[in-house]
Tab-separated table of C-alpha atoms and ligand atoms in Angstrom:
chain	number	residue	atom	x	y	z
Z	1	UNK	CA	206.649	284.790	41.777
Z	2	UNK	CA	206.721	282.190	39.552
Z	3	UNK	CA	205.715	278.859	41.408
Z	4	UNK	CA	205.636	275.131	40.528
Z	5	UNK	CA	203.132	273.088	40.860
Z	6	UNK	CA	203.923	270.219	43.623
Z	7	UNK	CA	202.983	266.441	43.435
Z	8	UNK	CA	200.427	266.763	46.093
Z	9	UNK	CA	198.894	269.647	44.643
Z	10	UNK	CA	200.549	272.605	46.586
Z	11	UNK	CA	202.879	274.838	44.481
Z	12	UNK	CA	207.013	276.007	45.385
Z	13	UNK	CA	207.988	279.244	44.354
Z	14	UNK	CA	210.785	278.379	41.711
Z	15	UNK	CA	213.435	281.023	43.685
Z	16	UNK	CA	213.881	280.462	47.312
Z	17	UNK	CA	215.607	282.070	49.981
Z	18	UNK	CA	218.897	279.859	51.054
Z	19	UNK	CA	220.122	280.998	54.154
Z	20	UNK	CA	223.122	278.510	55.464
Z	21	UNK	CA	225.605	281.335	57.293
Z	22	UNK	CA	222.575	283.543	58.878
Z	23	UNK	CA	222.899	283.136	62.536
Z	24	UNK	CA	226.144	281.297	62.064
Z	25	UNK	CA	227.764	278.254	60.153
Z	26	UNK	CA	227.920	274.971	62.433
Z	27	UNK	CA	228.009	277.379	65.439
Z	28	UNK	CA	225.680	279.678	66.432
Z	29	UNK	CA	226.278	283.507	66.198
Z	30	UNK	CA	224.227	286.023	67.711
Z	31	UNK	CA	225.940	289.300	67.379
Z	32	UNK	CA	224.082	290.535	64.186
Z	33	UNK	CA	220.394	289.334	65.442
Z	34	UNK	CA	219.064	292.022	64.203
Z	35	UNK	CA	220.391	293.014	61.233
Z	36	UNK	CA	219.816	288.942	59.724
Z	37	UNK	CA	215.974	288.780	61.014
Z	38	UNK	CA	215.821	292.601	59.385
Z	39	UNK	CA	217.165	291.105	56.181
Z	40	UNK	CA	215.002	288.124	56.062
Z	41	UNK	CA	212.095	290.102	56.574
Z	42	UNK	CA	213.421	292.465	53.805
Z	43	UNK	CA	213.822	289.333	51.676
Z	44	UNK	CA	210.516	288.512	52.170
Z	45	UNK	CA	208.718	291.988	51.238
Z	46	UNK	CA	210.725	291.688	48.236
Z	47	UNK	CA	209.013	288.625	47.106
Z	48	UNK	CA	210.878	285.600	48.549
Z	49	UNK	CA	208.312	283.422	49.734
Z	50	UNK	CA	210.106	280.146	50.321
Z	51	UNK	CA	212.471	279.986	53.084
Z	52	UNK	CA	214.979	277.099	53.282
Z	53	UNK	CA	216.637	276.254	56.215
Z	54	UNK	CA	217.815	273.780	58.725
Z	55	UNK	CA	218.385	272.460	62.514
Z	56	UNK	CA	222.029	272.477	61.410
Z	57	UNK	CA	222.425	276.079	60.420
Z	58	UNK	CA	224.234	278.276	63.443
Z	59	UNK	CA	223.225	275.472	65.016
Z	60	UNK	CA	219.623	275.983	65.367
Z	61	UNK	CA	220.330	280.007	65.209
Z	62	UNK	CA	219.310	280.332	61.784
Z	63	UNK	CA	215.763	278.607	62.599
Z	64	UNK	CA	215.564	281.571	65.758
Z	65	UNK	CA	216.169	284.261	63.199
Z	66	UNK	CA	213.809	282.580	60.527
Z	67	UNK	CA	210.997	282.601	62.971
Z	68	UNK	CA	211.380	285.867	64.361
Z	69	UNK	CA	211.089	287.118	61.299
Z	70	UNK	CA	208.262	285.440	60.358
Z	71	UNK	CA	205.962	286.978	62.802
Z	72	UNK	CA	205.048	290.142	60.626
Z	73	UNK	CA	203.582	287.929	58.141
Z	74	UNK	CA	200.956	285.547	56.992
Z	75	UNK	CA	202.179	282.282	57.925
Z	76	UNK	CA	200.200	281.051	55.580
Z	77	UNK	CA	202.019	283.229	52.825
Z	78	UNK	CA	205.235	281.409	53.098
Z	79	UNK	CA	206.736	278.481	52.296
Z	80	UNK	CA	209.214	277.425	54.784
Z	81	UNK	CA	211.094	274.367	54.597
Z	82	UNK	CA	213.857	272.794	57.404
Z	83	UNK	CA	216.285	269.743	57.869
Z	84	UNK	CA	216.305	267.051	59.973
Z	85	UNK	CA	220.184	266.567	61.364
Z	86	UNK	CA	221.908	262.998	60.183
Z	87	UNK	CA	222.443	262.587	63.877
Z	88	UNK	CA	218.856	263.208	64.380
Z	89	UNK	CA	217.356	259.995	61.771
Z	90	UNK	CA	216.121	257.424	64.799
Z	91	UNK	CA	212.486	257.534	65.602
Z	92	UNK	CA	212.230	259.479	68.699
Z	93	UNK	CA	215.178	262.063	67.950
Z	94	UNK	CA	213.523	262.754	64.470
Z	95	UNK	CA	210.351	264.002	66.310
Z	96	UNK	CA	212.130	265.456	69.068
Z	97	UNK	CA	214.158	267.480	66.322
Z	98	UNK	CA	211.323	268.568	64.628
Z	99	UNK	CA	209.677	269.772	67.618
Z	100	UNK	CA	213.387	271.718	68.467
Z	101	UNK	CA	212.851	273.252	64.387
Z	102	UNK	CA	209.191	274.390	65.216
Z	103	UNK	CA	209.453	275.718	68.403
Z	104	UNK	CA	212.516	277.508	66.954
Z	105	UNK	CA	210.556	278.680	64.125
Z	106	UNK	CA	208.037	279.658	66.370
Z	107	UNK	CA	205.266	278.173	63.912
Z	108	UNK	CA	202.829	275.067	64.507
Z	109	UNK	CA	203.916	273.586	61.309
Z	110	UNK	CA	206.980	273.048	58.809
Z	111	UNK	CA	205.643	273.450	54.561
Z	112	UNK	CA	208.291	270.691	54.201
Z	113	UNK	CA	210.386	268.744	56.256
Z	114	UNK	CA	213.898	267.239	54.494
Z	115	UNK	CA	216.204	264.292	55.710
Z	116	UNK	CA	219.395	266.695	55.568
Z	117	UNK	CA	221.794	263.796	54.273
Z	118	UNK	CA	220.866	260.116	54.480
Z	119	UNK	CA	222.975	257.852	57.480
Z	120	UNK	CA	224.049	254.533	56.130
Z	121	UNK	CA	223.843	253.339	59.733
Z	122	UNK	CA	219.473	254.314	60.687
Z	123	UNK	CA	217.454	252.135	58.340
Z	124	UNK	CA	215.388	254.215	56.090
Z	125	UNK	CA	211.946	252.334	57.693
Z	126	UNK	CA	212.793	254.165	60.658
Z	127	UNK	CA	212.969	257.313	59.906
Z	128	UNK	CA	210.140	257.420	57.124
Z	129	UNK	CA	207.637	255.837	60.519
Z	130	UNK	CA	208.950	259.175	62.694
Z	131	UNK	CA	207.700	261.443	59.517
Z	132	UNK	CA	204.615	259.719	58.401
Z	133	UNK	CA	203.231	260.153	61.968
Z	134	UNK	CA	204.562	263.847	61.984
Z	135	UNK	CA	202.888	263.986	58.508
Z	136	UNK	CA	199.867	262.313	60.170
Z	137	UNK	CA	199.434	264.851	63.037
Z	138	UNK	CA	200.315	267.934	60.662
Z	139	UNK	CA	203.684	269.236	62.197
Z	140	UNK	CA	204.615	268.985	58.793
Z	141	UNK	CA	202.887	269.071	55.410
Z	142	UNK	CA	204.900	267.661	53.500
Z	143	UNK	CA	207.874	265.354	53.080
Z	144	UNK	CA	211.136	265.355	51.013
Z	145	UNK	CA	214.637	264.409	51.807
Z	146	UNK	CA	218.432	266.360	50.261
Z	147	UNK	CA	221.528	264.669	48.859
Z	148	UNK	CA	219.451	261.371	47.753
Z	149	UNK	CA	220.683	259.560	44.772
Z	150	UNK	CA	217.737	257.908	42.603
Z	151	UNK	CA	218.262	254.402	44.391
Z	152	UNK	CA	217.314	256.260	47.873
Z	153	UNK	CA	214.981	258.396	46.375
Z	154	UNK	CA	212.969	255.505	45.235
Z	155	UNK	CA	213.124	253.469	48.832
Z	156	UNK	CA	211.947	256.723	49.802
Z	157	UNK	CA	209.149	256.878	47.637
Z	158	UNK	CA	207.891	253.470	48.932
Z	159	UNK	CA	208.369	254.053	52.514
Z	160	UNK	CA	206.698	257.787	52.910
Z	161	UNK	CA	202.843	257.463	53.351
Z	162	UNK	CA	202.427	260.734	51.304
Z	163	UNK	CA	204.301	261.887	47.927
Z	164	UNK	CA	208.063	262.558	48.426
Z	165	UNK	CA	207.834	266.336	46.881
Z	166	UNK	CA	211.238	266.997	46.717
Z	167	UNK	CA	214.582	266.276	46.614
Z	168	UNK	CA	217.339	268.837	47.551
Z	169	UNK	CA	220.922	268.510	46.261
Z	170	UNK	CA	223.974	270.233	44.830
Z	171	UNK	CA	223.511	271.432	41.399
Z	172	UNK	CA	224.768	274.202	39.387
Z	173	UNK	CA	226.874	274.796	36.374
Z	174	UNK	CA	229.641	273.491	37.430
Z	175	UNK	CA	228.183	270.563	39.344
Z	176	UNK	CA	226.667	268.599	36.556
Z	177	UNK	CA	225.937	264.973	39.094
Z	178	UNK	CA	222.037	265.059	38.764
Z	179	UNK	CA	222.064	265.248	34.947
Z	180	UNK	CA	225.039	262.679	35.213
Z	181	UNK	CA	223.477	260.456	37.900
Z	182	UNK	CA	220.041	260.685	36.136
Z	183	UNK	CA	218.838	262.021	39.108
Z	184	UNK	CA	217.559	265.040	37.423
Z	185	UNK	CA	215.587	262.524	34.552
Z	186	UNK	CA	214.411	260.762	37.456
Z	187	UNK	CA	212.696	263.777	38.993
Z	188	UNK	CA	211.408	265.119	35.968
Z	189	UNK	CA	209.784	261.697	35.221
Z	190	UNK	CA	208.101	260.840	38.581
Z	191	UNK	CA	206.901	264.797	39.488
Z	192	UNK	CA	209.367	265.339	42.453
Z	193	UNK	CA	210.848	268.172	42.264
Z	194	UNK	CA	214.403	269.148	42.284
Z	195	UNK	CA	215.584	272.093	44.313
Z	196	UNK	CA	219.303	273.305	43.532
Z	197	UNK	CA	221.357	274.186	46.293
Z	198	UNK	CA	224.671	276.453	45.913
Z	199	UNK	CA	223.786	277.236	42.659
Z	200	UNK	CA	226.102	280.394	42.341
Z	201	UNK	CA	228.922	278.205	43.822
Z	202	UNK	CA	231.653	275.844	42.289
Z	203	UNK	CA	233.315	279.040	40.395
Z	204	UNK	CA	229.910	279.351	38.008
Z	205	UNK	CA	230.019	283.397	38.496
Z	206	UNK	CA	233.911	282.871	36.626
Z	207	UNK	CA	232.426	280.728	33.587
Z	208	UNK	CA	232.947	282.573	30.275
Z	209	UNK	CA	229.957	281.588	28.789
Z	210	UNK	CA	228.087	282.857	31.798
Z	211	UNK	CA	229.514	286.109	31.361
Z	212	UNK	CA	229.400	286.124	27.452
Z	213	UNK	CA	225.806	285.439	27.562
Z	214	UNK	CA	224.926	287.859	30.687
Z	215	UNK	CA	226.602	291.026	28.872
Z	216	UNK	CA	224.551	289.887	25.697
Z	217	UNK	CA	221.634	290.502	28.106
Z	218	UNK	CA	222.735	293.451	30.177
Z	219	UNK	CA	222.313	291.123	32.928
Z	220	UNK	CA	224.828	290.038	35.923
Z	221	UNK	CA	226.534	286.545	35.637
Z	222	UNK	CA	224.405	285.286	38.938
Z	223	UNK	CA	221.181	285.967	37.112
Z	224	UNK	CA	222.262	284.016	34.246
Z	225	UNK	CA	223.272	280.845	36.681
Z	226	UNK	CA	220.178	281.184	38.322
Z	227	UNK	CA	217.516	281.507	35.240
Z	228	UNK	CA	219.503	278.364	33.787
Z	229	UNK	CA	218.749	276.587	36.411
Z	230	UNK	CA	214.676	277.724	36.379
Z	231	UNK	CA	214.432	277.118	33.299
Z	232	UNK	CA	214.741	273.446	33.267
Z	233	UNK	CA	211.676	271.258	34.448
Z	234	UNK	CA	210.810	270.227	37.589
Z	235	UNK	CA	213.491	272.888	38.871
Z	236	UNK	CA	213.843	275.198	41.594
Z	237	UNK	CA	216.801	277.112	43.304
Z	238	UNK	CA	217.527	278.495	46.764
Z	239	UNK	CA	220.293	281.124	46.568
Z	240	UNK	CA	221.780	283.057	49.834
Z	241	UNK	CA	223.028	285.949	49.962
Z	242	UNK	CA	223.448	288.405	53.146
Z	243	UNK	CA	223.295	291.697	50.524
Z	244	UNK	CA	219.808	293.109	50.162
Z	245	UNK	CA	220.986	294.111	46.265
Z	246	UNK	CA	221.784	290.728	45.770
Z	247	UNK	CA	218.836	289.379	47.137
Z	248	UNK	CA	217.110	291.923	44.913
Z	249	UNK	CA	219.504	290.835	41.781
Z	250	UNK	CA	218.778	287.411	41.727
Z	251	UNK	CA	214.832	287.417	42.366
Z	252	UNK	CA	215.258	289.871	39.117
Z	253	UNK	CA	216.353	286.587	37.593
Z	254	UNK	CA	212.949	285.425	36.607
Z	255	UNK	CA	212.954	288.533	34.146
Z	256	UNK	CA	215.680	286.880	32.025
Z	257	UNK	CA	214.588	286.246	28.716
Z	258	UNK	CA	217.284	283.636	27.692
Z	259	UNK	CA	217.214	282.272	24.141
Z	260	UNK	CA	217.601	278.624	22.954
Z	261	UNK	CA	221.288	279.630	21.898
Z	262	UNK	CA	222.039	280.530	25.104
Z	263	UNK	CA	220.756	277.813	26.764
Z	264	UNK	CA	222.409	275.559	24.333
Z	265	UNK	CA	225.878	277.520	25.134
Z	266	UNK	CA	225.218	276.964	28.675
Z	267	UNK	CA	223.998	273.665	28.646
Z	268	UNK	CA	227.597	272.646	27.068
Z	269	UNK	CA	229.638	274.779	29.231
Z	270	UNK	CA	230.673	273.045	32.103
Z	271	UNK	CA	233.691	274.033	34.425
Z	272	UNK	CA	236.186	271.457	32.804
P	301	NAP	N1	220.694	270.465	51.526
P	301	NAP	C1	221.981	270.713	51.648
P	301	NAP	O1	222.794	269.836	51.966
P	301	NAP	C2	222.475	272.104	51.391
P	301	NAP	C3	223.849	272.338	51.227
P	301	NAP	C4	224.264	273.637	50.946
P	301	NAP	C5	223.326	274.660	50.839
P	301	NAP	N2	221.992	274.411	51.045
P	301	NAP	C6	220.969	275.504	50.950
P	301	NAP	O2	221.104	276.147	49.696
P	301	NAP	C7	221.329	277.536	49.883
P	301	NAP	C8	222.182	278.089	48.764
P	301	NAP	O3	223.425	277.460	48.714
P	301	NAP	P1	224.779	278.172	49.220
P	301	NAP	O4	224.475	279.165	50.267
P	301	NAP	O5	225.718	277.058	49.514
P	301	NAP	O6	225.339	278.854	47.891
P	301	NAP	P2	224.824	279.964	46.856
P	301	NAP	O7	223.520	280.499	47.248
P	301	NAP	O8	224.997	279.377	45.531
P	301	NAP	O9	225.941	281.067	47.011
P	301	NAP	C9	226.042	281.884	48.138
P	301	NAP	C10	227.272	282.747	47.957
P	301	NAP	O10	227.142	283.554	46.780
P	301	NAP	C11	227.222	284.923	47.118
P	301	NAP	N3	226.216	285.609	46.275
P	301	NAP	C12	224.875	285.585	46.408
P	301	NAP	N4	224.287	286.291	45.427
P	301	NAP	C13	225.282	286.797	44.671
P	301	NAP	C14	225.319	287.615	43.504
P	301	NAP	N5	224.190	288.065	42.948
P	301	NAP	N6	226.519	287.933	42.974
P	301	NAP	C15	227.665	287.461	43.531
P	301	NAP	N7	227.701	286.678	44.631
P	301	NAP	C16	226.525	286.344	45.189
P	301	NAP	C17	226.926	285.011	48.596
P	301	NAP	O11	227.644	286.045	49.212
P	301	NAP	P3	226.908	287.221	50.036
P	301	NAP	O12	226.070	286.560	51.093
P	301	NAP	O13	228.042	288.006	50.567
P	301	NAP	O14	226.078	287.959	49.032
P	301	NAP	C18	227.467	283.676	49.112
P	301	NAP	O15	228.860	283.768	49.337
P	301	NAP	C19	221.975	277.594	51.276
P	301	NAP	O16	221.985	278.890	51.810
P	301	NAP	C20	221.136	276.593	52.016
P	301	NAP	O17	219.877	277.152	52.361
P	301	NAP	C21	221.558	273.149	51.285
């Protein structure tokens, strides 16, 4: 798997393993245990080696399922990355909540540990002191935060005691706002990297010049939203999907050979 190479010196597999609906949405569903900690583990034979997740997905579920699944591996082999609730961002709940993810998780440690979405009303100070100390003491290795916008990213970057590796937000095709926001630049210019969430969302699988440029490839329209995304710097993507061909599909991805035409093409396509 192609990786890339974090600002503290560890390294994120550029195709991740998204799993928001596994064990339920905002509620937690248990009737197909089995089948969603079988596919996970599937997923990761196959070659996904980050797992994203969250204490908000099934509420908590997902991180059951995640964990159980881990246990015929390496811990050390994967990558696994969680959320910390907005309702979670005050000092003591943010540790509490991480404990909740790990014990869930059934691991000692989180690879990296995200603010979910930022809450106007819990000063930043307060949250970044509840993950320095987790940071501190190893529960997690490393810290990032989702759906920042460059102002918040850079408070971030002063209050975290370590590097803020990452930054998680919406971004595909369709959903141009980090190279509009200059989030994206930003990234790319102060080593944090950018993971892309929902990146086969927004309608992107319906864009013409997706599907012109996957049949010029012999390649399906998802691979083509998902190499685009790769291929820019600083970069990553997390796609779900609850179909072990799928999974298999868009890890096949990285095997797209797309020219600078096509990236041109796809870099003016937008949804409008
Ligand atoms: N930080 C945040 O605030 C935030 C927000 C949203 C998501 N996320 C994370 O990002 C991950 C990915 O985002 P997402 O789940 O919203 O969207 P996504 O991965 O872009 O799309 C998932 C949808 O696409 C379908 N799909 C997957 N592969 C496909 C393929 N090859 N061809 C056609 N359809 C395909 C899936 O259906 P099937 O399952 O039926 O295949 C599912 O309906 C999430 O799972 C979650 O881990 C984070």
């Amino acid at each position: 798997m192609e990786t890339l190479k974090l600002n503290d010196g560890g390294r994120l597999p550029v195709i991740g393993l998204g799993t928001w609906d596994i064990g339920g949405g905002r509620t937690s569903d248990r009737s197909r245990d089995d089948e969603m900690t079988a596919l996970i583990r599937d997923a990761i034979e196959m070659g996904y080696t980050h797992i994203d997740t969250a204490e908000m997905y099934g509420a908590g579920h997902c991180e059951d399922l995640v964990g159980r699944a881990l246990q015929n591996f390496n811990r050390e082999e994967i990558f696994v990355t969680t959320k910390v609730l907005p309702d979670n961002l005050r000092y003591d709940d943010l540790l509490r909540a991480l404990d909740g993810s790990l014990e869930r998780l059934q691991t000692d440690y989180a690879d990296l540990y995200l603010i979910h979405w930022p809450d106007p009303d819990v000063p930043l100070e307060e949250s970044f002191r509840a993950l320095n100390r987790a940071a501190a003491d190893g529960r997690i290795r490393r810290v990032g935060v989702s759906n920042f916008d460059v102002p918040l990213l850079r408070q971030a970057q002063e209050l975290c005691a370590t590097p803020v590796v990452n930054d998680q937000v919406r971004y595909n095709l369709h959903t141009r706002a980090p190279e509009q926001n200059g989030l994206l630049r930003y990234c790319q210019e102060n080593d944090v990297v950018l993971t892309a969430y929902s990146p086969l969302k927004d309608g992107v699988l319906q864009n013409g010049t997706i599907q012109a440029v996957a049949s010029k490839h012999g390649a399906t329209a998802a691979q083509v939203a998902i190499r685009w995304l790769t291929l820019k710097p600083n970069v990553v993507t997390i796609p779900k999907s609850s179909k072990r061909t799928r999974l298999r599909e868009n890890l096949e991805a990285l095997q797209l050979e797309l020219d600078e035409d096509d990236v041109r093409r796809l870099n003016e396509a937008t949804g409008n």
